[in-house]
Coordinates of C-alpha atoms and ligand atoms in Angstrom, one line a residue:
X1 CA 13.7 -23.5 14.1
X2 CA 13.4 -19.8 14.1
X3 CA 12.1 -17.9 11.1
X4 CA 14.1 -15.4 9.1
X5 CA 12.8 -12.0 10.1
X6 CA 11.9 -9.8 7.1
X7 CA 12.7 -6.3 8.4
X8 CA 10.5 -3.7 6.9
X9 CA 13.1 -1.0 7.7
X10 CA 15.8 -2.7 5.6
X11 CA 13.6 -3.3 2.6
X12 CA 12.0 0.1 2.8
X13 CA 15.5 1.7 2.8
X14 CA 16.3 -0.3 -0.4
X15 CA 13.1 0.8 -2.1
X16 CA 13.7 4.4 -1.2
X17 CA 17.3 4.3 -2.4
X18 CA 16.1 2.9 -5.8
X19 CA 13.4 5.6 -5.9
X20 CA 16.0 8.3 -5.2
X21 CA 18.2 7.1 -8.1
X22 CA 15.2 7.2 -10.4
X23 CA 14.4 10.8 -9.2
X24 CA 18.0 11.8 -10.2
X25 CA 17.6 10.2 -13.6
X26 CA 14.3 12.1 -14.2
X27 CA 16.0 15.4 -13.1
X28 CA 18.9 15.0 -15.5
X29 CA 16.7 13.8 -18.4
X30 CA 13.8 16.2 -18.1
X31 CA 15.0 18.9 -15.7
X32 CA 11.9 18.2 -13.6
X33 CA 11.6 17.2 -9.9
X34 CA 8.6 14.9 -9.5
X35 CA 5.9 16.3 -7.2
X36 CA 3.3 14.7 -4.9
X37 CA 0.3 16.5 -3.7
X38 CA -1.4 15.2 -0.6
X39 CA -4.9 16.5 0.3
X40 CA -5.8 16.3 4.0
X41 CA -9.3 17.3 4.9
X42 CA -9.8 18.1 8.6
X43 CA -7.5 17.6 11.6
X44 CA -7.6 13.9 12.5
X45 CA -4.4 13.3 14.5
X46 CA -3.6 9.9 13.0
X47 CA -4.1 11.2 9.4
X48 CA -1.8 14.2 10.3
X49 CA 0.9 11.7 11.4
X50 CA 0.6 9.7 8.2
X51 CA 0.8 12.8 6.1
X52 CA 3.9 14.0 7.9
X53 CA 5.5 10.6 7.4
X54 CA 4.8 10.9 3.6
X55 CA 6.2 14.4 3.5
X56 CA 9.4 13.3 5.3
X57 CA 9.8 10.3 2.9
X58 CA 9.4 12.6 -0.1
X59 CA 12.3 14.8 1.2
X60 CA 14.4 11.7 1.7
X61 CA 14.1 10.5 -1.9
X62 CA 14.3 14.0 -3.4
X63 CA 10.6 14.4 -4.4
X64 CA 8.8 17.7 -4.1
X65 CA 5.7 17.4 -1.8
X66 CA 2.8 19.7 -1.2
X67 CA 0.3 19.2 1.5
X68 CA -3.1 20.8 1.0
X69 CA -4.7 21.0 4.4
X70 CA -8.4 21.8 3.9
X71 CA -10.8 22.6 6.8
X72 CA -13.1 19.9 8.2
X73 CA -16.1 21.7 6.8
X74 CA -14.8 21.5 3.2
X75 CA -17.7 20.8 0.8
X76 CA -17.7 18.0 -1.8
X77 CA -17.6 20.7 -4.5
X78 CA -14.5 22.4 -3.1
X79 CA -12.7 19.0 -2.7
X80 CA -13.5 18.0 -6.3
X81 CA -12.4 21.4 -7.6
X82 CA -9.0 21.1 -5.8
X83 CA -8.6 17.6 -7.4
X84 CA -9.4 19.1 -10.8
X85 CA -6.8 21.8 -10.3
X86 CA -4.1 19.3 -9.3
X87 CA -5.0 17.1 -12.2
X88 CA -4.3 20.0 -14.6
X89 CA -1.1 21.0 -12.8
X90 CA 1.9 19.6 -14.8
X91 CA 4.2 20.1 -11.9
X92 CA 2.2 17.6 -9.8
X93 CA 2.7 13.9 -10.8
X94 CA 1.0 12.2 -8.0
X95 CA -2.2 13.0 -6.1
X96 CA -3.3 11.4 -2.9
X97 CA -6.4 12.1 -0.8
X98 CA -5.8 11.0 2.8
X99 CA -8.5 8.7 4.0
X100 CA -10.8 8.5 5.9
X101 CA -12.5 11.7 4.9
X102 CA -14.6 13.5 7.6
X103 CA -18.0 12.1 8.2
X104 CA -20.0 14.4 5.9
X105 CA -17.8 13.5 3.0
X106 CA -17.7 9.7 3.5
X107 CA -20.6 9.1 1.1
X108 CA -18.6 10.7 -1.8
X109 CA -15.3 8.8 -1.1
X110 CA -15.6 6.8 -4.3
X111 CA -16.4 9.9 -6.4
X112 CA -13.4 11.6 -4.9
X113 CA -11.0 8.7 -5.8
X114 CA -12.5 8.5 -9.3
X115 CA -12.0 12.2 -9.9
X116 CA -8.2 11.8 -9.6
X117 CA -6.5 11.4 -13.0
X118 CA -5.6 7.7 -13.1
X119 CA -2.1 8.7 -14.3
X120 CA -1.7 10.6 -11.0
X121 CA -3.5 8.1 -8.8
X122 CA -0.4 7.0 -6.7
X123 CA -2.6 5.2 -4.2
X124 CA -3.7 2.9 -7.0
X125 CA -7.3 3.0 -5.9
X126 CA -8.9 4.3 -9.2
X127 CA -10.9 1.6 -11.0
X128 CA -8.8 2.2 -14.1
X129 CA -5.6 1.2 -12.2
X130 CA -7.4 -1.7 -10.5
X131 CA -8.5 -2.9 -14.0
X132 CA -4.9 -2.6 -15.3
X133 CA -3.6 -4.7 -12.4
X134 CA -6.2 -7.4 -13.2
X135 CA -5.5 -7.4 -16.9
X136 CA -1.7 -7.3 -16.5
X137 CA -1.2 -3.8 -18.0
X138 CA 1.3 -1.3 -16.5
X139 CA -0.4 0.9 -14.0
X140 CA -0.2 2.2 -10.4
X141 CA -0.8 -0.4 -7.7
X142 CA -2.0 0.0 -4.1
X143 CA 1.1 0.7 -2.0
X144 CA 0.8 -1.9 0.8
X145 CA 0.4 -5.0 -1.5
X146 CA 2.9 -3.6 -4.0
X147 CA 5.4 -3.1 -1.1
X148 CA 4.8 -6.7 0.1
X149 CA 5.6 -8.0 -3.4
X150 CA 8.7 -5.9 -3.7
X151 CA 9.8 -7.2 -0.3
X152 CA 9.4 -10.8 -1.4
X153 CA 11.4 -10.1 -4.6
X154 CA 14.2 -8.2 -2.7
X155 CA 14.3 -11.0 -0.1
X156 CA 14.8 -13.5 -2.9
X157 CA 11.7 -15.5 -2.0
X158 CA 10.5 -17.3 -5.1
X159 CA 6.8 -16.9 -5.9
X160 CA 6.6 -18.7 -9.3
X161 CA 4.6 -22.0 -8.9
X162 CA 4.2 -21.5 -5.2
X163 CA 0.9 -21.9 -3.3
X164 CA -0.1 -18.5 -2.0
X165 CA -3.0 -17.8 0.4
X166 CA -4.3 -14.3 1.1
X167 CA -6.6 -14.0 4.1
X168 CA -8.7 -10.8 3.5
X169 CA -10.3 -9.5 0.3
X170 CA -10.4 -5.7 0.8
X171 CA -10.0 -3.6 -2.3
X172 CA -6.8 -1.9 -0.9
X173 CA -4.9 -5.0 0.4
X174 CA -6.4 -8.5 -0.1
X175 CA -7.6 -8.3 -3.7
X176 CA -4.6 -6.4 -5.2
X177 CA -2.2 -8.7 -3.2
X178 CA -3.9 -11.8 -4.7
X179 CA -3.6 -10.3 -8.2
X180 CA 0.0 -9.4 -7.8
X181 CA 0.9 -12.9 -6.6
X182 CA -1.1 -14.3 -9.5
X183 CA 0.8 -12.0 -11.9
X184 CA 4.0 -13.7 -10.6
X185 CA 2.6 -17.1 -11.3
X186 CA 1.7 -18.2 -7.8
X187 CA -1.4 -20.5 -7.4
X188 CA -3.5 -18.1 -5.3
X189 CA -6.4 -18.7 -2.9
X190 CA -8.2 -15.8 -1.3
X191 CA -10.0 -16.4 2.0
X192 CA -12.5 -14.2 3.9
X193 CA -15.0 -14.3 6.7
X194 CA -17.1 -16.9 4.9
X195 CA -14.3 -19.3 4.2
X196 CA -14.9 -22.7 5.8
X197 CA -12.1 -24.5 7.7
X198 CA -9.7 -21.7 7.2
X199 CA -6.8 -23.5 8.9
X200 CA -6.9 -26.3 6.3
X201 CA -6.5 -23.7 3.5
X202 CA -3.8 -21.6 5.2
X203 CA -1.8 -24.7 6.0
X204 CA -1.4 -25.3 2.3
X205 CA 0.4 -21.9 1.8
X206 CA 4.0 -21.6 0.9
X207 CA 3.3 -17.8 1.1
X208 CA 0.7 -16.7 3.6
X209 CA -0.5 -13.1 3.7
X210 CA -2.7 -12.0 6.6
X211 CA -4.8 -8.8 6.0
X212 CA -7.7 -9.3 8.3
X213 CA -7.6 -6.7 11.1
X214 CA -7.8 -9.2 14.0
X215 CA -5.1 -9.4 16.6
X216 CA -2.9 -12.6 16.5
X217 CA -5.6 -14.4 14.5
X218 CA -3.3 -16.6 12.5
X219 CA -1.9 -19.1 15.0
X220 CA 0.9 -21.6 14.6
X221 CA -1.4 -24.5 13.8
X222 CA -2.6 -22.6 10.7
X223 CA 0.9 -22.3 9.2
X224 CA 2.8 -24.8 7.1
X225 CA 6.4 -25.3 8.5
X226 CA 8.8 -23.3 6.5
X227 CA 6.2 -21.0 5.0
X228 CA 6.8 -17.2 4.3
X229 CA 4.3 -15.3 6.5
X230 CA 3.5 -11.7 5.7
X231 CA 1.5 -9.9 8.3
X232 CA -0.2 -6.8 7.0
X233 CA -2.4 -6.3 10.1
X234 CA -2.0 -3.4 12.5
X235 CA -4.1 -3.8 15.6
X236 CA -3.8 -1.5 18.6
X237 CA -4.4 -3.7 21.7
X238 CA -3.3 -1.1 24.3
X239 CA -2.5 2.6 24.0
X240 CA 1.2 1.8 23.2
X241 CA 1.0 -1.8 22.0
X242 CA 0.5 -2.7 18.3
X243 CA 0.2 -6.3 17.1
X244 CA -0.3 -7.9 13.8
X245 CA -2.9 -10.4 12.5
X246 CA -0.3 -13.2 13.2
X247 CA 0.6 -14.7 16.5
X248 CA 4.2 -13.7 16.0
X249 CA 5.9 -15.5 18.8
X250 CA 4.5 -18.9 18.1
X251 CA 4.4 -18.6 14.3
X252 CA 8.0 -17.4 14.1
X253 CA 9.0 -20.8 15.6
X254 CA 7.7 -22.7 12.6
X255 CA 7.7 -20.3 9.6
X256 CA 10.6 -20.0 7.2
X257 CA 10.3 -16.2 7.1
X258 CA 8.0 -13.7 8.8
X259 CA 7.4 -9.9 9.0
X260 CA 7.2 -8.4 12.4
X261 CA 4.6 -5.9 13.6
X262 CA 5.6 -3.1 14.1
X263 CA 8.6 -2.8 11.9
X264 CA 7.4 -4.9 9.0
X265 CA 4.9 -4.2 6.2
X266 CA 3.9 -0.8 7.6
X267 CA 7.2 0.7 6.7
X268 CA 7.1 -0.6 3.1
X269 CA 3.8 1.2 2.4
X270 CA 5.3 4.7 2.5
X271 CA 8.4 3.6 0.6
X272 CA 6.3 2.1 -2.1
X273 CA 4.3 5.3 -2.3
X274 CA 7.5 7.1 -3.2
X275 CA 8.1 4.5 -5.9
X276 CA 4.6 5.1 -7.3
X277 CA 5.2 8.8 -7.5
X278 CA 8.4 8.2 -9.4
X279 CA 6.6 5.7 -11.7
X280 CA 3.8 8.2 -12.3
X281 CA 6.2 10.9 -13.2
X282 CA 8.2 8.7 -15.5
X283 CA 5.0 7.7 -17.4
X284 CA 3.7 11.2 -17.6
X285 CA 7.0 12.7 -18.8
X286 CA 7.6 10.0 -21.4
X287 CA 4.2 10.7 -22.8
X288 CA 4.7 14.5 -22.9
X289 CA 8.2 14.3 -24.5
Ligands
LIG301 P1 -10.8 -4.8 5.9 O1 -11.5 -4.7 7.2 O2 -11.2 -3.9 4.7 O3 -10.8 -6.3 5.4 C1 -10.6 -7.3 6.3 C2 -10.7 -8.6 5.6 O4 -10.6 -9.7 6.5 C3 -12.1 -8.8 4.9 O5 -12.0 -9.3 3.6 C4 -12.8 -9.9 5.9 O6 -13.7 -10.8 5.2 C5 -11.6 -10.7 6.4 N1 -11.9 -11.3 7.6 C6 -12.4 -10.7 8.7 N2 -12.6 -11.6 9.7 C7 -12.2 -12.8 9.2 C8 -12.2 -14.2 9.6 N3 -12.7 -14.5 10.9 N4 -11.7 -15.1 8.8 C9 -11.3 -14.8 7.6 N5 -11.3 -13.6 7.1 C10 -11.8 -12.6 7.9 O7 -9.3 -4.5 6.2 P2 -8.0 -4.0 5.3 O8 -7.8 -5.0 4.3 O9 -8.2 -2.6 5.0 O10 -6.9 -4.1 6.4 C11 -6.5 -5.4 7.0 C12 -5.5 -5.1 8.1 O11 -4.3 -4.5 7.5 C13 -5.9 -4.1 9.2 O12 -5.4 -4.5 10.4 C14 -5.3 -2.8 8.8 O13 -5.1 -1.9 9.8 C15 -4.0 -3.3 8.2 N6 -3.5 -2.4 7.1 C16 -2.1 -2.2 7.2 C17 -1.5 -1.4 6.2 C18 -0.1 -1.2 6.3 O14 0.5 -0.2 5.8 N7 0.7 -2.1 7.0 C19 -2.3 -0.7 5.2 C20 -3.7 -1.1 5.1 C21 -4.2 -1.9 6.1 P3 -15.1 -10.3 4.5 O15 -14.7 -9.6 3.2 O16 -15.8 -11.5 4.3 O17 -15.7 -9.3 5.5

Protein backbone atom coordinates (compact mmCIF):
# COMPACT_ATOMS: atom_id res chain seq x y z
CA UNK A 1 0.00 0.00 0.00
CA UNK A 2 1.27 3.46 -0.78
CA UNK A 3 0.35 6.43 1.40
CA UNK A 4 -1.66 9.46 0.33
CA UNK A 5 0.85 12.26 -0.10
CA UNK A 6 -0.18 15.42 1.70
CA UNK A 7 1.23 18.12 -0.54
CA UNK A 8 2.20 21.25 1.33
CA UNK A 9 1.96 23.24 -1.88
CA UNK A 10 -1.70 22.37 -2.40
CA UNK A 11 -2.76 23.11 1.19
CA UNK A 12 -0.62 26.25 1.43
CA UNK A 13 -2.36 27.53 -1.69
CA UNK A 14 -5.79 26.94 -0.12
CA UNK A 15 -4.75 28.66 3.11
CA UNK A 16 -3.42 31.67 1.18
CA UNK A 17 -6.58 31.90 -0.94
CA UNK A 18 -8.71 31.93 2.23
CA UNK A 19 -6.45 34.60 3.72
CA UNK A 20 -6.72 36.71 0.54
CA UNK A 21 -10.53 36.61 0.76
CA UNK A 22 -10.42 37.74 4.36
CA UNK A 23 -8.06 40.60 3.40
CA UNK A 24 -10.65 41.78 0.85
CA UNK A 25 -13.37 41.62 3.50
CA UNK A 26 -11.24 43.70 5.88
CA UNK A 27 -10.58 46.26 3.14
CA UNK A 28 -14.24 46.66 2.27
CA UNK A 29 -15.39 46.77 5.89
CA UNK A 30 -12.71 48.99 7.44
CA UNK A 31 -10.91 50.50 4.43
CA UNK A 32 -7.67 49.15 5.87
CA UNK A 33 -5.01 46.86 4.37
CA UNK A 34 -3.53 44.69 7.14
CA UNK A 35 0.21 45.21 7.60
CA UNK A 36 3.05 42.94 8.72
CA UNK A 37 6.37 44.30 9.97
CA UNK A 38 9.33 41.96 9.94
CA UNK A 39 12.43 42.94 11.88
CA UNK A 40 15.62 41.39 10.57
CA UNK A 41 18.79 42.07 12.53
CA UNK A 42 22.04 41.39 10.66
CA UNK A 43 22.73 39.73 7.33
CA UNK A 44 22.36 35.98 7.94
CA UNK A 45 21.73 34.57 4.41
CA UNK A 46 19.18 31.93 5.55
CA UNK A 47 17.20 34.56 7.48
CA UNK A 48 17.27 36.85 4.43
CA UNK A 49 15.72 34.06 2.33
CA UNK A 50 12.99 33.42 4.94
CA UNK A 51 12.19 37.13 5.14
CA UNK A 52 12.01 37.43 1.33
CA UNK A 53 9.60 34.46 1.22
CA UNK A 54 7.37 36.10 3.81
CA UNK A 55 7.43 39.36 1.89
CA UNK A 56 6.47 37.53 -1.32
CA UNK A 57 3.62 35.68 0.41
CA UNK A 58 2.26 38.98 1.77
CA UNK A 59 2.11 40.35 -1.77
CA UNK A 60 0.28 37.20 -2.94
CA UNK A 61 -2.51 37.56 -0.36
CA UNK A 62 -2.75 41.36 -0.57
CA UNK A 63 -1.13 42.22 2.76
CA UNK A 64 1.16 45.19 3.21
CA UNK A 65 4.61 44.22 4.41
CA UNK A 66 7.48 46.22 5.79
CA UNK A 67 10.94 44.80 6.36
CA UNK A 68 13.07 46.62 8.87
CA UNK A 69 16.64 45.55 8.24
CA UNK A 70 18.76 46.57 11.21
CA UNK A 71 22.56 46.31 11.25
CA UNK A 72 24.23 43.37 13.02
CA UNK A 73 25.60 45.73 15.67
CA UNK A 74 22.09 46.86 16.74
CA UNK A 75 21.85 47.20 20.51
CA UNK A 76 19.19 45.64 22.72
CA UNK A 77 17.83 49.14 23.47
CA UNK A 78 17.43 50.05 19.79
CA UNK A 79 15.70 46.76 19.02
CA UNK A 80 13.27 47.21 21.92
CA UNK A 81 12.59 50.82 20.84
CA UNK A 82 11.74 49.65 17.31
CA UNK A 83 9.32 47.07 18.72
CA UNK A 84 7.70 49.76 20.90
CA UNK A 85 7.32 52.00 17.83
CA UNK A 86 5.66 49.20 15.83
CA UNK A 87 3.44 48.26 18.79
CA UNK A 88 2.10 51.83 18.74
CA UNK A 89 1.70 52.00 14.94
CA UNK A 90 -1.99 51.35 14.11
CA UNK A 91 -1.17 50.56 10.48
CA UNK A 92 0.87 47.53 11.59
CA UNK A 93 -1.19 44.53 12.72
CA UNK A 94 1.53 41.88 12.95
CA UNK A 95 5.13 42.07 14.17
CA UNK A 96 7.71 39.36 13.71
CA UNK A 97 11.33 39.37 14.80
CA UNK A 98 13.28 36.98 12.58
CA UNK A 99 15.19 34.50 14.73
CA UNK A 100 17.91 33.67 15.47
CA UNK A 101 19.20 37.06 16.57
CA UNK A 102 22.94 37.82 16.22
CA UNK A 103 25.12 36.33 18.96
CA UNK A 104 25.27 39.47 21.17
CA UNK A 105 21.46 39.65 21.32
CA UNK A 106 20.74 35.95 21.96
CA UNK A 107 20.54 36.43 25.72
CA UNK A 108 17.65 38.87 25.32
CA UNK A 109 15.61 36.80 22.83
CA UNK A 110 12.88 36.14 25.41
CA UNK A 111 12.72 39.80 26.39
CA UNK A 112 12.43 40.77 22.71
CA UNK A 113 9.57 38.33 22.09
CA UNK A 114 7.78 39.46 25.24
CA UNK A 115 8.08 43.12 24.22
CA UNK A 116 5.81 42.52 21.20
CA UNK A 117 2.18 43.40 21.89
CA UNK A 118 0.48 39.95 22.20
CA UNK A 119 -2.26 41.21 19.84
CA UNK A 120 0.43 41.67 17.15
CA UNK A 121 2.51 38.58 17.97
CA UNK A 122 1.89 36.72 14.70
CA UNK A 123 4.56 34.11 15.50
CA UNK A 124 2.48 33.10 18.54
CA UNK A 125 5.58 32.92 20.76
CA UNK A 126 4.48 35.42 23.45
CA UNK A 127 3.63 33.69 26.75
CA UNK A 128 0.18 35.36 26.68
CA UNK A 129 -0.62 33.61 23.39
CA UNK A 130 0.87 30.35 24.63
CA UNK A 131 -1.37 30.62 27.71
CA UNK A 132 -4.42 31.28 25.53
CA UNK A 133 -3.69 28.16 23.50
CA UNK A 134 -3.38 26.04 26.64
CA UNK A 135 -6.57 27.45 28.18
CA UNK A 136 -8.52 27.28 24.91
CA UNK A 137 -9.02 31.03 24.43
CA UNK A 138 -8.74 32.67 21.00
CA UNK A 139 -5.21 33.85 20.30
CA UNK A 140 -2.33 33.65 17.85
CA UNK A 141 -0.72 30.21 17.53
CA UNK A 142 2.79 29.30 16.39
CA UNK A 143 2.65 29.03 12.58
CA UNK A 144 4.17 25.58 11.96
CA UNK A 145 1.88 23.60 14.28
CA UNK A 146 -1.12 25.76 13.32
CA UNK A 147 -0.34 24.95 9.67
CA UNK A 148 -0.17 21.22 10.43
CA UNK A 149 -3.58 21.35 12.10
CA UNK A 150 -5.11 23.31 9.21
CA UNK A 151 -3.69 20.77 6.77
CA UNK A 152 -5.25 17.86 8.70
CA UNK A 153 -8.58 19.67 8.68
CA UNK A 154 -8.41 20.58 4.98
CA UNK A 155 -7.39 17.00 4.13
CA UNK A 156 -10.46 15.70 5.96
CA UNK A 157 -8.40 13.62 8.38
CA UNK A 158 -10.41 13.22 11.54
CA UNK A 159 -8.72 14.03 14.84
CA UNK A 160 -11.55 13.65 17.36
CA UNK A 161 -10.99 10.60 19.56
CA UNK A 162 -7.82 9.58 17.71
CA UNK A 163 -4.51 8.65 19.35
CA UNK A 164 -1.96 11.35 18.48
CA UNK A 165 1.74 11.13 19.31
CA UNK A 166 4.01 14.15 18.99
CA UNK A 167 7.75 13.44 19.07
CA UNK A 168 9.48 16.65 20.20
CA UNK A 169 8.50 19.12 22.91
CA UNK A 170 9.94 22.44 21.75
CA UNK A 171 8.03 25.62 22.54
CA UNK A 172 7.60 26.48 18.88
CA UNK A 173 6.53 23.11 17.46
CA UNK A 174 6.05 20.11 19.77
CA UNK A 175 4.18 21.69 22.70
CA UNK A 176 1.80 23.87 20.67
CA UNK A 177 1.16 20.93 18.29
CA UNK A 178 0.21 18.72 21.24
CA UNK A 179 -2.10 21.41 22.61
CA UNK A 180 -3.78 21.95 19.24
CA UNK A 181 -4.43 18.23 18.83
CA UNK A 182 -5.78 18.11 22.38
CA UNK A 183 -8.07 21.05 21.60
CA UNK A 184 -9.51 18.92 18.77
CA UNK A 185 -10.17 16.03 21.17
CA UNK A 186 -7.29 13.73 20.27
CA UNK A 187 -5.74 11.62 23.03
CA UNK A 188 -2.24 13.07 22.95
CA UNK A 189 1.13 11.72 24.04
CA UNK A 190 4.26 13.88 23.86
CA UNK A 191 7.63 12.12 23.50
CA UNK A 192 11.13 13.51 23.89
CA UNK A 193 14.73 12.42 24.33
CA UNK A 194 14.00 10.78 27.71
CA UNK A 195 11.07 8.71 26.43
CA UNK A 196 11.68 5.01 26.96
CA UNK A 197 10.85 2.52 24.22
CA UNK A 198 9.81 5.28 21.84
CA UNK A 199 8.78 2.86 19.08
CA UNK A 200 6.16 1.22 21.29
CA UNK A 201 4.59 4.67 21.86
CA UNK A 202 4.77 5.87 18.26
CA UNK A 203 3.24 2.58 17.02
CA UNK A 204 0.06 3.48 18.94
CA UNK A 205 -0.43 6.68 16.94
CA UNK A 206 -3.23 7.24 14.46
CA UNK A 207 -1.62 10.64 13.92
CA UNK A 208 2.15 10.83 14.35
CA UNK A 209 3.95 14.17 14.30
CA UNK A 210 7.76 14.15 14.11
CA UNK A 211 9.45 17.39 15.23
CA UNK A 212 12.85 16.16 16.32
CA UNK A 213 15.56 17.51 14.03
CA UNK A 214 17.18 14.13 13.28
CA UNK A 215 17.33 12.87 9.70
CA UNK A 216 15.06 9.87 8.93
CA UNK A 217 14.74 9.08 12.64
CA UNK A 218 11.20 7.65 12.44
CA UNK A 219 11.51 4.31 10.68
CA UNK A 220 8.76 2.09 9.29
CA UNK A 221 8.76 -0.24 12.31
CA UNK A 222 7.78 2.77 14.49
CA UNK A 223 4.61 3.51 12.53
CA UNK A 224 1.18 1.92 12.77
CA UNK A 225 -0.12 0.77 9.37
CA UNK A 226 -2.54 3.36 8.00
CA UNK A 227 -1.39 6.16 10.33
CA UNK A 228 -1.18 9.80 9.25
CA UNK A 229 2.47 10.88 9.51
CA UNK A 230 3.38 14.57 9.65
CA UNK A 231 7.05 15.28 9.21
CA UNK A 232 8.03 18.69 10.55
CA UNK A 233 11.79 18.04 10.44
CA UNK A 234 14.08 19.83 8.05
CA UNK A 235 17.57 18.34 8.01
CA UNK A 236 20.26 19.25 5.51
CA UNK A 237 22.30 16.09 4.87
CA UNK A 238 24.24 17.45 1.87
CA UNK A 239 24.59 20.95 0.39
CA UNK A 240 21.54 20.44 -1.84
CA UNK A 241 19.73 17.62 -0.02
CA UNK A 242 17.04 18.15 2.60
CA UNK A 243 15.35 15.27 4.41
CA UNK A 244 12.78 15.11 7.16
CA UNK A 245 12.69 13.33 10.49
CA UNK A 246 10.83 10.42 8.87
CA UNK A 247 12.32 7.71 6.69
CA UNK A 248 9.99 8.75 3.88
CA UNK A 249 10.52 5.91 1.37
CA UNK A 250 9.91 3.10 3.84
CA UNK A 251 7.22 4.85 5.93
CA UNK A 252 5.18 5.88 2.88
CA UNK A 253 4.76 2.15 2.14
CA UNK A 254 2.78 1.58 5.34
CA UNK A 255 1.34 4.98 6.39
CA UNK A 256 -2.15 6.04 5.33
CA UNK A 257 -1.03 9.60 4.62
CA UNK A 258 2.34 11.35 4.83
CA UNK A 259 3.90 14.77 4.27
CA UNK A 260 7.02 14.87 2.08
CA UNK A 261 10.19 16.86 2.83
CA UNK A 262 10.74 19.16 1.05
CA UNK A 263 7.29 20.15 -0.21
CA UNK A 264 5.35 19.43 2.96
CA UNK A 265 5.00 21.24 6.26
CA UNK A 266 7.61 23.91 5.41
CA UNK A 267 5.30 25.51 2.85
CA UNK A 268 2.42 25.62 5.33
CA UNK A 269 4.36 27.70 7.83
CA UNK A 270 4.52 30.85 5.70
CA UNK A 271 0.90 30.43 4.55
CA UNK A 272 -0.23 30.18 8.17
CA UNK A 273 1.76 33.29 9.02
CA UNK A 274 -0.39 35.14 6.47
CA UNK A 275 -3.48 33.76 8.17
CA UNK A 276 -2.18 34.92 11.56
CA UNK A 277 -1.65 38.47 10.24
CA UNK A 278 -5.23 38.48 8.95
CA UNK A 279 -6.54 37.15 12.27
CA UNK A 280 -4.53 39.74 14.22
CA UNK A 281 -5.91 42.52 12.02
CA UNK A 282 -9.50 41.26 12.38
CA UNK A 283 -9.18 41.18 16.17
CA UNK A 284 -7.55 44.62 16.42
CA UNK A 285 -9.99 46.30 14.05
CA UNK A 286 -13.04 44.76 15.72
CA UNK A 287 -11.78 46.07 19.05
CA UNK A 288 -11.18 49.60 17.71
CA UNK A 289 -14.52 49.92 15.91
P1 LIG B 1 14.24 21.42 18.99
O1 LIG B 1 15.66 21.03 18.83
O2 LIG B 1 13.89 22.64 19.74
O3 LIG B 1 13.44 20.18 19.65
C1 LIG B 1 13.68 18.88 19.26
C2 LIG B 1 12.88 17.94 20.13
O4 LIG B 1 13.17 16.61 19.73
C3 LIG B 1 13.22 18.06 21.63
O5 LIG B 1 12.03 18.09 22.38
C4 LIG B 1 14.00 16.79 21.90
O6 LIG B 1 13.81 16.24 23.19
C5 LIG B 1 13.41 15.82 20.87
N1 LIG B 1 14.38 14.76 20.59
C6 LIG B 1 15.68 14.90 20.24
N2 LIG B 1 16.23 13.68 20.11
C7 LIG B 1 15.27 12.78 20.40
C8 LIG B 1 15.25 11.36 20.47
N3 LIG B 1 16.34 10.63 20.22
N4 LIG B 1 14.09 10.75 20.80
C9 LIG B 1 12.98 11.47 21.07
N5 LIG B 1 12.95 12.84 21.03
C10 LIG B 1 14.09 13.46 20.70
O7 LIG B 1 13.65 21.47 17.50
P2 LIG B 1 12.36 22.22 16.90
O8 LIG B 1 11.13 21.74 17.55
O9 LIG B 1 12.63 23.67 16.80
O10 LIG B 1 12.43 21.65 15.41
C11 LIG B 1 12.29 20.27 15.12
C12 LIG B 1 12.53 20.05 13.64
O11 LIG B 1 11.56 20.76 12.91
C13 LIG B 1 13.88 20.57 13.13
O12 LIG B 1 14.33 19.71 12.08
C14 LIG B 1 13.55 21.94 12.55
O13 LIG B 1 14.45 22.32 11.52
C15 LIG B 1 12.18 21.65 12.00
N6 LIG B 1 11.32 22.85 11.89
C16 LIG B 1 10.61 22.98 10.75
C17 LIG B 1 9.76 24.05 10.57
C18 LIG B 1 8.98 24.12 9.31
O14 LIG B 1 8.53 25.20 8.93
N7 LIG B 1 8.75 23.00 8.64
C19 LIG B 1 9.62 25.10 11.58
C20 LIG B 1 10.33 24.80 12.81
C21 LIG B 1 11.15 23.72 12.94
P3 LIG B 1 14.30 17.01 24.54
O15 LIG B 1 13.29 18.10 24.77
O16 LIG B 1 14.26 15.95 25.58
O17 LIG B 1 15.67 17.55 24.23
